[in-house]
Amino acid sequence: MSPFRDMNWKEKMASIVGISIFIIFLVGFVVGIYFFGIAGVFNLLGVEYDTVWSLLLFVISFYFLGIIVEIFSKAIFKLTTLYIKGKSKVTGIRVCIEFTSNWLVLFTVDEFMSSITLSIKIEIIVAVLIAILEIVFEDAVDKE
């Protein structure tokens, strides 16, 4: 495999198209996991939504707003647990911060969308579930 600058224009275009397709596939895969996960949880909890497109908009909004809120919640978690000893205390604080940030995002997206209405009970259940899943998957990735 030769460096990019040594390739002719056909090879460069093929490389760019291949990488672009890979990135699109990767983003689609992540959004798909969120979409089907939230759709499944909503189905189990009996949440009704107008159309599949409104659910997709809900998931995309939740995902992107969640990225922004997570930046701040990670900083708050790091600062809060800086001087705390004990794994159980740190885990408890982490669950509380993750839950709060997830609930804030769910509440915000739900308030701005009229096609999906979540009760406070369902918001809390979903926020707890997402917080626990995020912690479990993040810990599994950190151990590898």
mmCIF file of N, CA and C in Angstrom:
data_model
loop_
_atom_site.group_PDB
_atom_site.id
_atom_site.type_symbol
_atom_site.label_atom_id
_atom_site.label_comp_id
_atom_site.label_asym_id
_atom_site.label_seq_id
_atom_site.Cartn_x
_atom_site.Cartn_y
_atom_site.Cartn_z
ATOM 1 N N MET A 1 0.851 -1.171 0.000
ATOM 2 C CA MET A 1 0.000 0.000 0.000
ATOM 3 C C MET A 1 0.899 1.237 0.000
ATOM 4 N N SER A 2 0.693 2.077 -0.956
ATOM 5 C CA SER A 2 1.528 3.269 -1.098
ATOM 6 C C SER A 2 0.903 4.455 -0.363
ATOM 7 N N PRO A 3 1.730 5.436 -0.020
ATOM 8 C CA PRO A 3 1.196 6.636 0.639
ATOM 9 C C PRO A 3 0.203 7.370 -0.271
ATOM 10 N N PHE A 4 -0.643 8.143 0.364
ATOM 11 C CA PHE A 4 -1.717 8.837 -0.353
ATOM 12 C C PHE A 4 -1.169 9.763 -1.435
ATOM 13 N N ARG A 5 -0.093 10.451 -1.166
ATOM 14 C CA ARG A 5 0.435 11.413 -2.148
ATOM 15 C C ARG A 5 1.028 10.726 -3.377
ATOM 16 N N ASP A 6 1.396 9.444 -3.262
ATOM 17 C CA ASP A 6 1.948 8.709 -4.404
ATOM 18 C C ASP A 6 0.878 8.048 -5.259
ATOM 19 N N MET A 7 -0.380 8.114 -4.850
ATOM 20 C CA MET A 7 -1.478 7.488 -5.602
ATOM 21 C C MET A 7 -1.899 8.378 -6.754
ATOM 22 N N ASN A 8 -2.445 7.723 -7.815
ATOM 23 C CA ASN A 8 -3.015 8.527 -8.899
ATOM 24 C C ASN A 8 -4.413 8.966 -8.470
ATOM 25 N N TRP A 9 -5.063 9.796 -9.282
ATOM 26 C CA TRP A 9 -6.337 10.395 -8.871
ATOM 27 C C TRP A 9 -7.430 9.355 -8.701
ATOM 28 N N LYS A 10 -7.409 8.254 -9.483
ATOM 29 C CA LYS A 10 -8.429 7.202 -9.317
ATOM 30 C C LYS A 10 -8.272 6.501 -7.969
ATOM 31 N N GLU A 11 -7.046 6.216 -7.594
ATOM 32 C CA GLU A 11 -6.808 5.572 -6.308
ATOM 33 C C GLU A 11 -7.169 6.496 -5.153
ATOM 34 N N LYS A 12 -6.870 7.793 -5.306
ATOM 35 C CA LYS A 12 -7.229 8.759 -4.266
ATOM 36 C C LYS A 12 -8.741 8.855 -4.100
ATOM 37 N N MET A 13 -9.459 8.913 -5.226
ATOM 38 C CA MET A 13 -10.928 8.987 -5.166
ATOM 39 C C MET A 13 -11.505 7.722 -4.538
ATOM 40 N N ALA A 14 -10.950 6.558 -4.904
ATOM 41 C CA ALA A 14 -11.435 5.305 -4.332
ATOM 42 C C ALA A 14 -11.194 5.279 -2.819
ATOM 43 N N SER A 15 -10.050 5.781 -2.385
ATOM 44 C CA SER A 15 -9.751 5.828 -0.953
ATOM 45 C C SER A 15 -10.704 6.759 -0.214
ATOM 46 N N ILE A 16 -10.927 7.939 -0.782
ATOM 47 C CA ILE A 16 -11.822 8.916 -0.156
ATOM 48 C C ILE A 16 -13.251 8.383 -0.087
ATOM 49 N N VAL A 17 -13.723 7.784 -1.180
ATOM 50 C CA VAL A 17 -15.080 7.221 -1.194
ATOM 51 C C VAL A 17 -15.181 6.075 -0.193
ATOM 52 N N GLY A 18 -14.181 5.219 -0.135
ATOM 53 C CA GLY A 18 -14.195 4.098 0.804
ATOM 54 C C GLY A 18 -14.232 4.552 2.247
ATOM 55 N N ILE A 19 -13.406 5.532 2.581
ATOM 56 C CA ILE A 19 -13.390 6.053 3.954
ATOM 57 C C ILE A 19 -14.710 6.747 4.280
ATOM 58 N N SER A 20 -15.261 7.492 3.319
ATOM 59 C CA SER A 20 -16.549 8.171 3.535
ATOM 60 C C SER A 20 -17.666 7.167 3.778
ATOM 61 N N ILE A 21 -17.697 6.108 3.003
ATOM 62 C CA ILE A 21 -18.723 5.072 3.182
ATOM 63 C C ILE A 21 -18.572 4.412 4.556
ATOM 64 N N PHE A 22 -17.330 4.179 4.956
ATOM 65 C CA PHE A 22 -17.081 3.579 6.268
ATOM 66 C C PHE A 22 -17.578 4.485 7.393
ATOM 67 N N ILE A 23 -17.302 5.778 7.304
ATOM 68 C CA ILE A 23 -17.736 6.728 8.330
ATOM 69 C C ILE A 23 -19.265 6.812 8.370
ATOM 70 N N ILE A 24 -19.908 6.858 7.203
ATOM 71 C CA ILE A 24 -21.375 6.892 7.145
ATOM 72 C C ILE A 24 -21.957 5.631 7.766
ATOM 73 N N PHE A 25 -21.358 4.488 7.453
ATOM 74 C CA PHE A 25 -21.814 3.222 8.030
ATOM 75 C C PHE A 25 -21.662 3.223 9.545
ATOM 76 N N LEU A 26 -20.533 3.721 10.035
ATOM 77 C CA LEU A 26 -20.272 3.751 11.466
ATOM 78 C C LEU A 26 -21.265 4.646 12.209
ATOM 79 N N VAL A 27 -21.499 5.851 11.698
ATOM 80 C CA VAL A 27 -22.468 6.764 12.318
ATOM 81 C C VAL A 27 -23.875 6.164 12.261
ATOM 82 N N GLY A 28 -24.225 5.576 11.126
ATOM 83 C CA GLY A 28 -25.531 4.928 10.990
ATOM 84 C C GLY A 28 -25.700 3.775 11.964
ATOM 85 N N PHE A 29 -24.642 3.027 12.190
ATOM 86 C CA PHE A 29 -24.683 1.907 13.126
ATOM 87 C C PHE A 29 -24.943 2.393 14.553
ATOM 88 N N VAL A 30 -24.242 3.445 14.968
ATOM 89 C CA VAL A 30 -24.414 3.978 16.320
ATOM 90 C C VAL A 30 -25.830 4.536 16.501
ATOM 91 N N VAL A 31 -26.296 5.324 15.534
ATOM 92 C CA VAL A 31 -27.656 5.871 15.616
ATOM 93 C C VAL A 31 -28.678 4.739 15.575
ATOM 94 N N GLY A 32 -28.411 3.694 14.783
ATOM 95 C CA GLY A 32 -29.311 2.543 14.714
ATOM 96 C C GLY A 32 -29.422 1.821 16.044
ATOM 97 N N ILE A 33 -28.303 1.665 16.729
ATOM 98 C CA ILE A 33 -28.327 1.019 18.042
ATOM 99 C C ILE A 33 -29.166 1.848 19.014
ATOM 100 N N TYR A 34 -28.937 3.151 19.028
ATOM 101 C CA TYR A 34 -29.750 4.019 19.884
ATOM 102 C C TYR A 34 -31.226 3.943 19.488
ATOM 103 N N PHE A 35 -31.491 4.000 18.179
ATOM 104 C CA PHE A 35 -32.874 4.000 17.693
ATOM 105 C C PHE A 35 -33.603 2.732 18.128
ATOM 106 N N PHE A 36 -33.030 1.563 17.819
ATOM 107 C CA PHE A 36 -33.716 0.320 18.140
ATOM 108 C C PHE A 36 -33.747 0.059 19.643
ATOM 109 N N GLY A 37 -32.721 0.518 20.357
ATOM 110 C CA GLY A 37 -32.737 0.374 21.809
ATOM 111 C C GLY A 37 -33.840 1.202 22.449
ATOM 112 N N ILE A 38 -33.922 2.460 22.060
ATOM 113 C CA ILE A 38 -34.961 3.323 22.625
ATOM 114 C C ILE A 38 -36.343 2.896 22.134
ATOM 115 N N ALA A 39 -36.440 2.487 20.871
ATOM 116 C CA ALA A 39 -37.732 2.006 20.355
ATOM 117 C C ALA A 39 -38.191 0.783 21.143
ATOM 118 N N GLY A 40 -37.261 -0.120 21.450
ATOM 119 C CA GLY A 40 -37.605 -1.312 22.231
ATOM 120 C C GLY A 40 -38.045 -0.969 23.643
ATOM 121 N N VAL A 41 -37.315 -0.070 24.288
ATOM 122 C CA VAL A 41 -37.675 0.337 25.652
ATOM 123 C C VAL A 41 -39.024 1.053 25.641
ATOM 124 N N PHE A 42 -39.227 1.937 24.670
ATOM 125 C CA PHE A 42 -40.512 2.634 24.574
ATOM 126 C C PHE A 42 -41.652 1.647 24.336
ATOM 127 N N ASN A 43 -41.406 0.629 23.528
ATOM 128 C CA ASN A 43 -42.426 -0.383 23.261
ATOM 129 C C ASN A 43 -42.757 -1.152 24.543
ATOM 130 N N LEU A 44 -41.730 -1.519 25.296
ATOM 131 C CA LEU A 44 -41.959 -2.238 26.551
ATOM 132 C C LEU A 44 -42.708 -1.395 27.576
ATOM 133 N N LEU A 45 -42.436 -0.098 27.598
ATOM 134 C CA LEU A 45 -43.070 0.788 28.574
ATOM 135 C C LEU A 45 -44.398 1.368 28.091
ATOM 136 N N GLY A 46 -44.765 1.069 26.846
ATOM 137 C CA GLY A 46 -46.051 1.529 26.325
ATOM 138 C C GLY A 46 -46.087 2.978 25.883
ATOM 139 N N VAL A 47 -44.925 3.536 25.542
ATOM 140 C CA VAL A 47 -44.883 4.920 25.060
ATOM 141 C C VAL A 47 -45.396 4.948 23.625
ATOM 142 N N GLU A 48 -46.265 5.906 23.357
ATOM 143 C CA GLU A 48 -46.801 6.051 22.009
ATOM 144 C C GLU A 48 -46.176 7.254 21.332
ATOM 145 N N TYR A 49 -45.928 7.104 20.040
ATOM 146 C CA TYR A 49 -45.378 8.192 19.241
ATOM 147 C C TYR A 49 -46.112 8.209 17.908
ATOM 148 N N ASP A 50 -46.145 9.402 17.286
ATOM 149 C CA ASP A 50 -46.934 9.581 16.075
ATOM 150 C C ASP A 50 -46.417 8.749 14.910
ATOM 151 N N THR A 51 -45.156 8.902 14.590
ATOM 152 C CA THR A 51 -44.580 8.198 13.442
ATOM 153 C C THR A 51 -43.188 7.695 13.804
ATOM 154 N N VAL A 52 -42.666 6.836 12.950
ATOM 155 C CA VAL A 52 -41.303 6.351 13.126
ATOM 156 C C VAL A 52 -40.323 7.507 12.951
ATOM 157 N N TRP A 53 -40.670 8.467 12.092
ATOM 158 C CA TRP A 53 -39.792 9.630 11.868
ATOM 159 C C TRP A 53 -39.702 10.498 13.105
ATOM 160 N N SER A 54 -40.806 10.616 13.840
ATOM 161 C CA SER A 54 -40.746 11.394 15.081
ATOM 162 C C SER A 54 -39.875 10.684 16.114
ATOM 163 N N LEU A 55 -39.937 9.352 16.139
ATOM 164 C CA LEU A 55 -39.061 8.604 17.039
ATOM 165 C C LEU A 55 -37.597 8.762 16.617
ATOM 166 N N LEU A 56 -37.341 8.737 15.310
ATOM 167 C CA LEU A 56 -35.979 8.922 14.811
ATOM 168 C C LEU A 56 -35.460 10.317 15.172
ATOM 169 N N LEU A 57 -36.302 11.331 15.019
ATOM 170 C CA LEU A 57 -35.918 12.695 15.398
ATOM 171 C C LEU A 57 -35.656 12.781 16.904
ATOM 172 N N PHE A 58 -36.462 12.096 17.696
ATOM 173 C CA PHE A 58 -36.267 12.053 19.142
ATOM 174 C C PHE A 58 -34.912 11.436 19.474
ATOM 175 N N VAL A 59 -34.592 10.312 18.832
ATOM 176 C CA VAL A 59 -33.335 9.610 19.103
ATOM 177 C C VAL A 59 -32.139 10.459 18.684
ATOM 178 N N ILE A 60 -32.206 11.059 17.515
ATOM 179 C CA ILE A 60 -31.093 11.896 17.035
ATOM 180 C C ILE A 60 -30.915 13.111 17.948
ATOM 181 N N SER A 61 -32.021 13.738 18.343
ATOM 182 C CA SER A 61 -31.941 14.882 19.256
ATOM 183 C C SER A 61 -31.361 14.461 20.603
ATOM 184 N N PHE A 62 -31.827 13.321 21.113
ATOM 185 C CA PHE A 62 -31.309 12.805 22.379
ATOM 186 C C PHE A 62 -29.814 12.524 22.278
ATOM 187 N N TYR A 63 -29.390 11.936 21.173
ATOM 188 C CA TYR A 63 -27.982 11.573 20.984
ATOM 189 C C TYR A 63 -27.092 12.807 20.965
ATOM 190 N N PHE A 64 -27.443 13.802 20.150
ATOM 191 C CA PHE A 64 -26.580 14.966 20.016
ATOM 192 C C PHE A 64 -26.626 15.883 21.241
ATOM 193 N N LEU A 65 -27.796 16.082 21.837
ATOM 194 C CA LEU A 65 -27.866 16.860 23.071
ATOM 195 C C LEU A 65 -27.156 16.117 24.205
ATOM 196 N N GLY A 66 -27.252 14.792 24.180
ATOM 197 C CA GLY A 66 -26.575 13.981 25.185
ATOM 198 C C GLY A 66 -25.066 14.112 25.126
ATOM 199 N N ILE A 67 -24.511 14.247 23.927
ATOM 200 C CA ILE A 67 -23.063 14.441 23.788
ATOM 201 C C ILE A 67 -22.642 15.740 24.463
ATOM 202 N N ILE A 68 -23.403 16.794 24.249
ATOM 203 C CA ILE A 68 -23.075 18.094 24.841
ATOM 204 C C ILE A 68 -23.180 18.037 26.369
ATOM 205 N N VAL A 69 -24.261 17.461 26.870
ATOM 206 C CA VAL A 69 -24.466 17.391 28.322
ATOM 207 C C VAL A 69 -23.430 16.471 28.964
ATOM 208 N N GLU A 70 -23.038 15.415 28.249
ATOM 209 C CA GLU A 70 -22.076 14.470 28.812
ATOM 210 C C GLU A 70 -20.708 15.108 29.047
ATOM 211 N N ILE A 71 -20.338 16.042 28.220
ATOM 212 C CA ILE A 71 -19.063 16.752 28.422
ATOM 213 C C ILE A 71 -19.058 17.421 29.794
ATOM 214 N N PHE A 72 -20.159 18.085 30.127
ATOM 215 C CA PHE A 72 -20.246 18.765 31.427
ATOM 216 C C PHE A 72 -20.396 17.771 32.577
ATOM 217 N N SER A 73 -21.160 16.701 32.358
ATOM 218 C CA SER A 73 -21.346 15.736 33.449
ATOM 219 C C SER A 73 -20.057 14.988 33.756
ATOM 220 N N LYS A 74 -19.236 14.719 32.745
ATOM 221 C CA LYS A 74 -17.935 14.074 32.989
ATOM 222 C C LYS A 74 -17.040 14.991 33.817
ATOM 223 N N ALA A 75 -17.042 16.275 33.487
ATOM 224 C CA ALA A 75 -16.233 17.231 34.250
ATOM 225 C C ALA A 75 -16.727 17.317 35.696
ATOM 226 N N ILE A 76 -18.026 17.369 35.883
ATOM 227 C CA ILE A 76 -18.591 17.424 37.237
ATOM 228 C C ILE A 76 -18.231 16.156 38.002
ATOM 229 N N PHE A 77 -18.304 15.006 37.347
ATOM 230 C CA PHE A 77 -17.953 13.743 38.002
ATOM 231 C C PHE A 77 -16.485 13.733 38.422
ATOM 232 N N LYS A 78 -15.609 14.156 37.527
ATOM 233 C CA LYS A 78 -14.171 14.169 37.848
ATOM 234 C C LYS A 78 -13.883 15.098 39.027
ATOM 235 N N LEU A 79 -14.492 16.289 39.007
ATOM 236 C CA LEU A 79 -14.266 17.236 40.099
ATOM 237 C C LEU A 79 -14.884 16.761 41.415
ATOM 238 N N THR A 80 -16.023 16.126 41.343
ATOM 239 C CA THR A 80 -16.715 15.666 42.542
ATOM 240 C C THR A 80 -15.972 14.522 43.218
ATOM 241 N N THR A 81 -15.410 13.627 42.426
ATOM 242 C CA THR A 81 -14.775 12.432 42.993
ATOM 243 C C THR A 81 -13.262 12.574 43.148
ATOM 244 N N LEU A 82 -12.770 13.769 43.018
ATOM 245 C CA LEU A 82 -11.327 13.999 43.088
ATOM 246 C C LEU A 82 -10.726 13.533 44.411
ATOM 247 N N TYR A 83 -11.403 13.802 45.500
ATOM 248 C CA TYR A 83 -10.861 13.478 46.818
ATOM 249 C C TYR A 83 -11.675 12.420 47.557
ATOM 250 N N ILE A 84 -12.524 11.711 46.858
ATOM 251 C CA ILE A 84 -13.364 10.707 47.502
ATOM 252 C C ILE A 84 -12.694 9.346 47.391
ATOM 253 N N LYS A 85 -12.610 8.654 48.501
ATOM 254 C CA LYS A 85 -12.052 7.303 48.547
ATOM 255 C C LYS A 85 -13.204 6.313 48.627
ATOM 256 N N GLY A 86 -12.977 5.156 48.118
ATOM 257 C CA GLY A 86 -13.992 4.110 48.187
ATOM 258 C C GLY A 86 -14.726 3.956 46.865
ATOM 259 N N LYS A 87 -14.645 2.746 46.343
ATOM 260 C CA LYS A 87 -15.244 2.480 45.031
ATOM 261 C C LYS A 87 -16.767 2.592 45.057
ATOM 262 N N SER A 88 -17.391 2.184 46.155
ATOM 263 C CA SER A 88 -18.853 2.235 46.220
ATOM 264 C C SER A 88 -19.365 3.674 46.246
ATOM 265 N N LYS A 89 -18.655 4.567 46.933
ATOM 266 C CA LYS A 89 -19.064 5.976 46.958
ATOM 267 C C LYS A 89 -18.905 6.610 45.573
ATOM 268 N N VAL A 90 -17.786 6.318 44.920
ATOM 269 C CA VAL A 90 -17.546 6.860 43.574
ATOM 270 C C VAL A 90 -18.591 6.330 42.596
ATOM 271 N N THR A 91 -18.914 5.041 42.696
ATOM 272 C CA THR A 91 -19.930 4.458 41.809
ATOM 273 C C THR A 91 -21.292 5.079 42.069
ATOM 274 N N GLY A 92 -21.637 5.292 43.323
ATOM 275 C CA GLY A 92 -22.915 5.925 43.663
ATOM 276 C C GLY A 92 -23.018 7.334 43.100
ATOM 277 N N ILE A 93 -21.947 8.094 43.229
ATOM 278 C CA ILE A 93 -21.930 9.454 42.676
ATOM 279 C C ILE A 93 -22.029 9.408 41.155
ATOM 280 N N ARG A 94 -21.335 8.452 40.560
ATOM 281 C CA ARG A 94 -21.375 8.325 39.091
ATOM 282 C C ARG A 94 -22.782 8.008 38.605
ATOM 283 N N VAL A 95 -23.456 7.073 39.272
ATOM 284 C CA VAL A 95 -24.827 6.726 38.893
ATOM 285 C C VAL A 95 -25.735 7.948 39.021
ATOM 286 N N CYS A 96 -25.588 8.699 40.103
ATOM 287 C CA CYS A 96 -26.425 9.887 40.307
ATOM 288 C C CYS A 96 -26.185 10.937 39.221
ATOM 289 N N ILE A 97 -24.930 11.183 38.889
ATOM 290 C CA ILE A 97 -24.626 12.191 37.867
ATOM 291 C C ILE A 97 -25.085 11.727 36.493
ATOM 292 N N GLU A 98 -24.834 10.452 36.154
ATOM 293 C CA GLU A 98 -25.283 9.918 34.857
ATOM 294 C C GLU A 98 -26.808 9.961 34.753
ATOM 295 N N PHE A 99 -27.489 9.547 35.831
ATOM 296 C CA PHE A 99 -28.949 9.581 35.830
ATOM 297 C C PHE A 99 -29.468 10.999 35.631
ATOM 298 N N THR A 100 -28.902 11.938 36.368
ATOM 299 C CA THR A 100 -29.362 13.318 36.284
ATOM 300 C C THR A 100 -29.146 13.897 34.895
ATOM 301 N N SER A 101 -27.991 13.640 34.307
ATOM 302 C CA SER A 101 -27.729 14.178 32.973
ATOM 303 C C SER A 101 -28.635 13.520 31.932
ATOM 304 N N ASN A 102 -28.858 12.211 32.044
ATOM 305 C CA ASN A 102 -29.755 11.535 31.100
ATOM 306 C C ASN A 102 -31.198 12.011 31.260
ATOM 307 N N TRP A 103 -31.624 12.190 32.501
ATOM 308 C CA TRP A 103 -32.983 12.665 32.710
ATOM 309 C C TRP A 103 -33.150 14.086 32.174
ATOM 310 N N LEU A 104 -32.146 14.931 32.373
ATOM 311 C CA LEU A 104 -32.201 16.301 31.858
ATOM 312 C C LEU A 104 -32.339 16.308 30.329
ATOM 313 N N VAL A 105 -31.578 15.462 29.657
ATOM 314 C CA VAL A 105 -31.654 15.383 28.194
ATOM 315 C C VAL A 105 -33.015 14.841 27.757
ATOM 316 N N LEU A 106 -33.483 13.762 28.403
ATOM 317 C CA LEU A 106 -34.800 13.207 28.064
ATOM 318 C C LEU A 106 -35.910 14.231 28.269
ATOM 319 N N PHE A 107 -35.869 14.909 29.405
ATOM 320 C CA PHE A 107 -36.884 15.913 29.709
ATOM 321 C C PHE A 107 -36.872 17.037 28.677
ATOM 322 N N THR A 108 -35.687 17.515 28.321
ATOM 323 C CA THR A 108 -35.558 18.618 27.370
ATOM 324 C C THR A 108 -36.077 18.225 25.993
ATOM 325 N N VAL A 109 -35.648 17.070 25.509
ATOM 326 C CA VAL A 109 -36.098 16.623 24.179
ATOM 327 C C VAL A 109 -37.602 16.374 24.190
ATOM 328 N N ASP A 110 -38.113 15.785 25.269
ATOM 329 C CA ASP A 110 -39.553 15.525 25.372
ATOM 330 C C ASP A 110 -40.361 16.817 25.376
ATOM 331 N N GLU A 111 -39.860 17.849 26.041
ATOM 332 C CA GLU A 111 -40.581 19.122 26.093
ATOM 333 C C GLU A 111 -40.632 19.809 24.724
ATOM 334 N N PHE A 112 -39.597 19.640 23.927
ATOM 335 C CA PHE A 112 -39.569 20.297 22.623
ATOM 336 C C PHE A 112 -40.306 19.520 21.536
ATOM 337 N N MET A 113 -40.637 18.264 21.794
ATOM 338 C CA MET A 113 -41.330 17.460 20.788
ATOM 339 C C MET A 113 -42.764 17.202 21.236
ATOM 340 N N SER A 114 -43.699 17.500 20.360
ATOM 341 C CA SER A 114 -45.100 17.253 20.704
ATOM 342 C C SER A 114 -45.571 15.886 20.199
ATOM 343 N N SER A 115 -44.779 15.237 19.336
ATOM 344 C CA SER A 115 -45.200 13.959 18.764
ATOM 345 C C SER A 115 -44.905 12.776 19.686
ATOM 346 N N ILE A 116 -44.084 12.994 20.704
ATOM 347 C CA ILE A 116 -43.801 11.963 21.706
ATOM 348 C C ILE A 116 -43.990 12.598 23.076
ATOM 349 N N THR A 117 -44.779 11.927 23.918
ATOM 350 C CA THR A 117 -45.014 12.438 25.263
ATOM 351 C C THR A 117 -44.639 11.358 26.262
ATOM 352 N N LEU A 118 -43.697 11.693 27.122
ATOM 353 C CA LEU A 118 -43.256 10.764 28.160
ATOM 354 C C LEU A 118 -43.738 11.258 29.514
ATOM 355 N N SER A 119 -44.226 10.336 30.309
ATOM 356 C CA SER A 119 -44.582 10.707 31.684
ATOM 357 C C SER A 119 -43.293 10.807 32.488
ATOM 358 N N ILE A 120 -43.368 11.458 33.616
ATOM 359 C CA ILE A 120 -42.188 11.621 34.463
ATOM 360 C C ILE A 120 -41.684 10.260 34.935
ATOM 361 N N LYS A 121 -42.595 9.342 35.174
ATOM 362 C CA LYS A 121 -42.233 7.986 35.607
ATOM 363 C C LYS A 121 -41.409 7.279 34.536
ATOM 364 N N ILE A 122 -41.832 7.377 33.293
ATOM 365 C CA ILE A 122 -41.109 6.731 32.190
ATOM 366 C C ILE A 122 -39.778 7.427 31.947
ATOM 367 N N GLU A 123 -39.744 8.748 32.078
ATOM 368 C CA GLU A 123 -38.476 9.469 31.939
ATOM 369 C C GLU A 123 -37.463 8.974 32.963
ATOM 370 N N ILE A 124 -37.898 8.779 34.193
ATOM 371 C CA ILE A 124 -37.001 8.328 35.260
ATOM 372 C C ILE A 124 -36.525 6.901 34.984
ATOM 373 N N ILE A 125 -37.446 6.026 34.589
ATOM 374 C CA ILE A 125 -37.076 4.634 34.290
ATOM 375 C C ILE A 125 -36.054 4.580 33.161
ATOM 376 N N VAL A 126 -36.307 5.313 32.089
ATOM 377 C CA VAL A 126 -35.399 5.305 30.937
ATOM 378 C C VAL A 126 -34.058 5.931 31.316
ATOM 379 N N ALA A 127 -34.071 7.004 32.091
ATOM 380 C CA ALA A 127 -32.821 7.653 32.501
ATOM 381 C C ALA A 127 -31.974 6.723 33.370
ATOM 382 N N VAL A 128 -32.597 5.998 34.287
ATOM 383 C CA VAL A 128 -31.865 5.040 35.123
ATOM 384 C C VAL A 128 -31.296 3.919 34.262
ATOM 385 N N LEU A 129 -32.111 3.402 33.355
ATOM 386 C CA LEU A 129 -31.668 2.312 32.486
ATOM 387 C C LEU A 129 -30.475 2.735 31.627
ATOM 388 N N ILE A 130 -30.561 3.902 31.027
ATOM 389 C CA ILE A 130 -29.461 4.392 30.180
ATOM 390 C C ILE A 130 -28.213 4.648 31.020
ATOM 391 N N ALA A 131 -28.375 5.199 32.212
ATOM 392 C CA ALA A 131 -27.224 5.462 33.086
ATOM 393 C C ALA A 131 -26.509 4.165 33.439
ATOM 394 N N ILE A 132 -27.263 3.156 33.802
ATOM 395 C CA ILE A 132 -26.656 1.869 34.168
ATOM 396 C C ILE A 132 -25.966 1.239 32.953
ATOM 397 N N LEU A 133 -26.618 1.270 31.805
ATOM 398 C CA LEU A 133 -26.006 0.703 30.595
ATOM 399 C C LEU A 133 -24.736 1.442 30.206
ATOM 400 N N GLU A 134 -24.742 2.766 30.305
ATOM 401 C CA GLU A 134 -23.542 3.537 29.973
ATOM 402 C C GLU A 134 -22.385 3.169 30.901
ATOM 403 N N ILE A 135 -22.665 3.036 32.177
ATOM 404 C CA ILE A 135 -21.617 2.703 33.141
ATOM 405 C C ILE A 135 -21.088 1.290 32.883
ATOM 406 N N VAL A 136 -21.982 0.344 32.641
ATOM 407 C CA VAL A 136 -21.556 -1.036 32.404
ATOM 408 C C VAL A 136 -20.709 -1.131 31.141
ATOM 409 N N PHE A 137 -21.177 -0.514 30.047
ATOM 410 C CA PHE A 137 -20.428 -0.607 28.794
ATOM 411 C C PHE A 137 -19.117 0.163 28.868
ATOM 412 N N GLU A 138 -19.104 1.284 29.548
ATOM 413 C CA GLU A 138 -17.874 2.063 29.686
ATOM 414 C C GLU A 138 -16.840 1.314 30.529
ATOM 415 N N ASP A 139 -17.284 0.661 31.590
ATOM 416 C CA ASP A 139 -16.378 -0.130 32.425
ATOM 417 C C ASP A 139 -15.854 -1.350 31.656
ATOM 418 N N ALA A 140 -16.699 -1.957 30.825
ATOM 419 C CA ALA A 140 -16.260 -3.108 30.040
ATOM 420 C C ALA A 140 -15.197 -2.696 29.023
ATOM 421 N N VAL A 141 -15.341 -1.525 28.425
ATOM 422 C CA VAL A 141 -14.363 -1.044 27.457
ATOM 423 C C VAL A 141 -13.072 -0.658 28.169
ATOM 424 N N ASP A 142 -13.163 -0.053 29.348
ATOM 425 C CA ASP A 142 -11.976 0.351 30.096
ATOM 426 C C ASP A 142 -11.141 -0.840 30.556
ATOM 427 N N LYS A 143 -11.779 -1.994 30.819
ATOM 428 C CA LYS A 143 -11.047 -3.171 31.294
ATOM 429 C C LYS A 143 -10.276 -3.865 30.177
ATOM 430 N N GLU A 144 -10.644 -3.613 28.936
ATOM 431 C CA GLU A 144 -9.944 -4.274 27.823
ATOM 432 C C GLU A 144 -8.723 -3.582 27.437
#
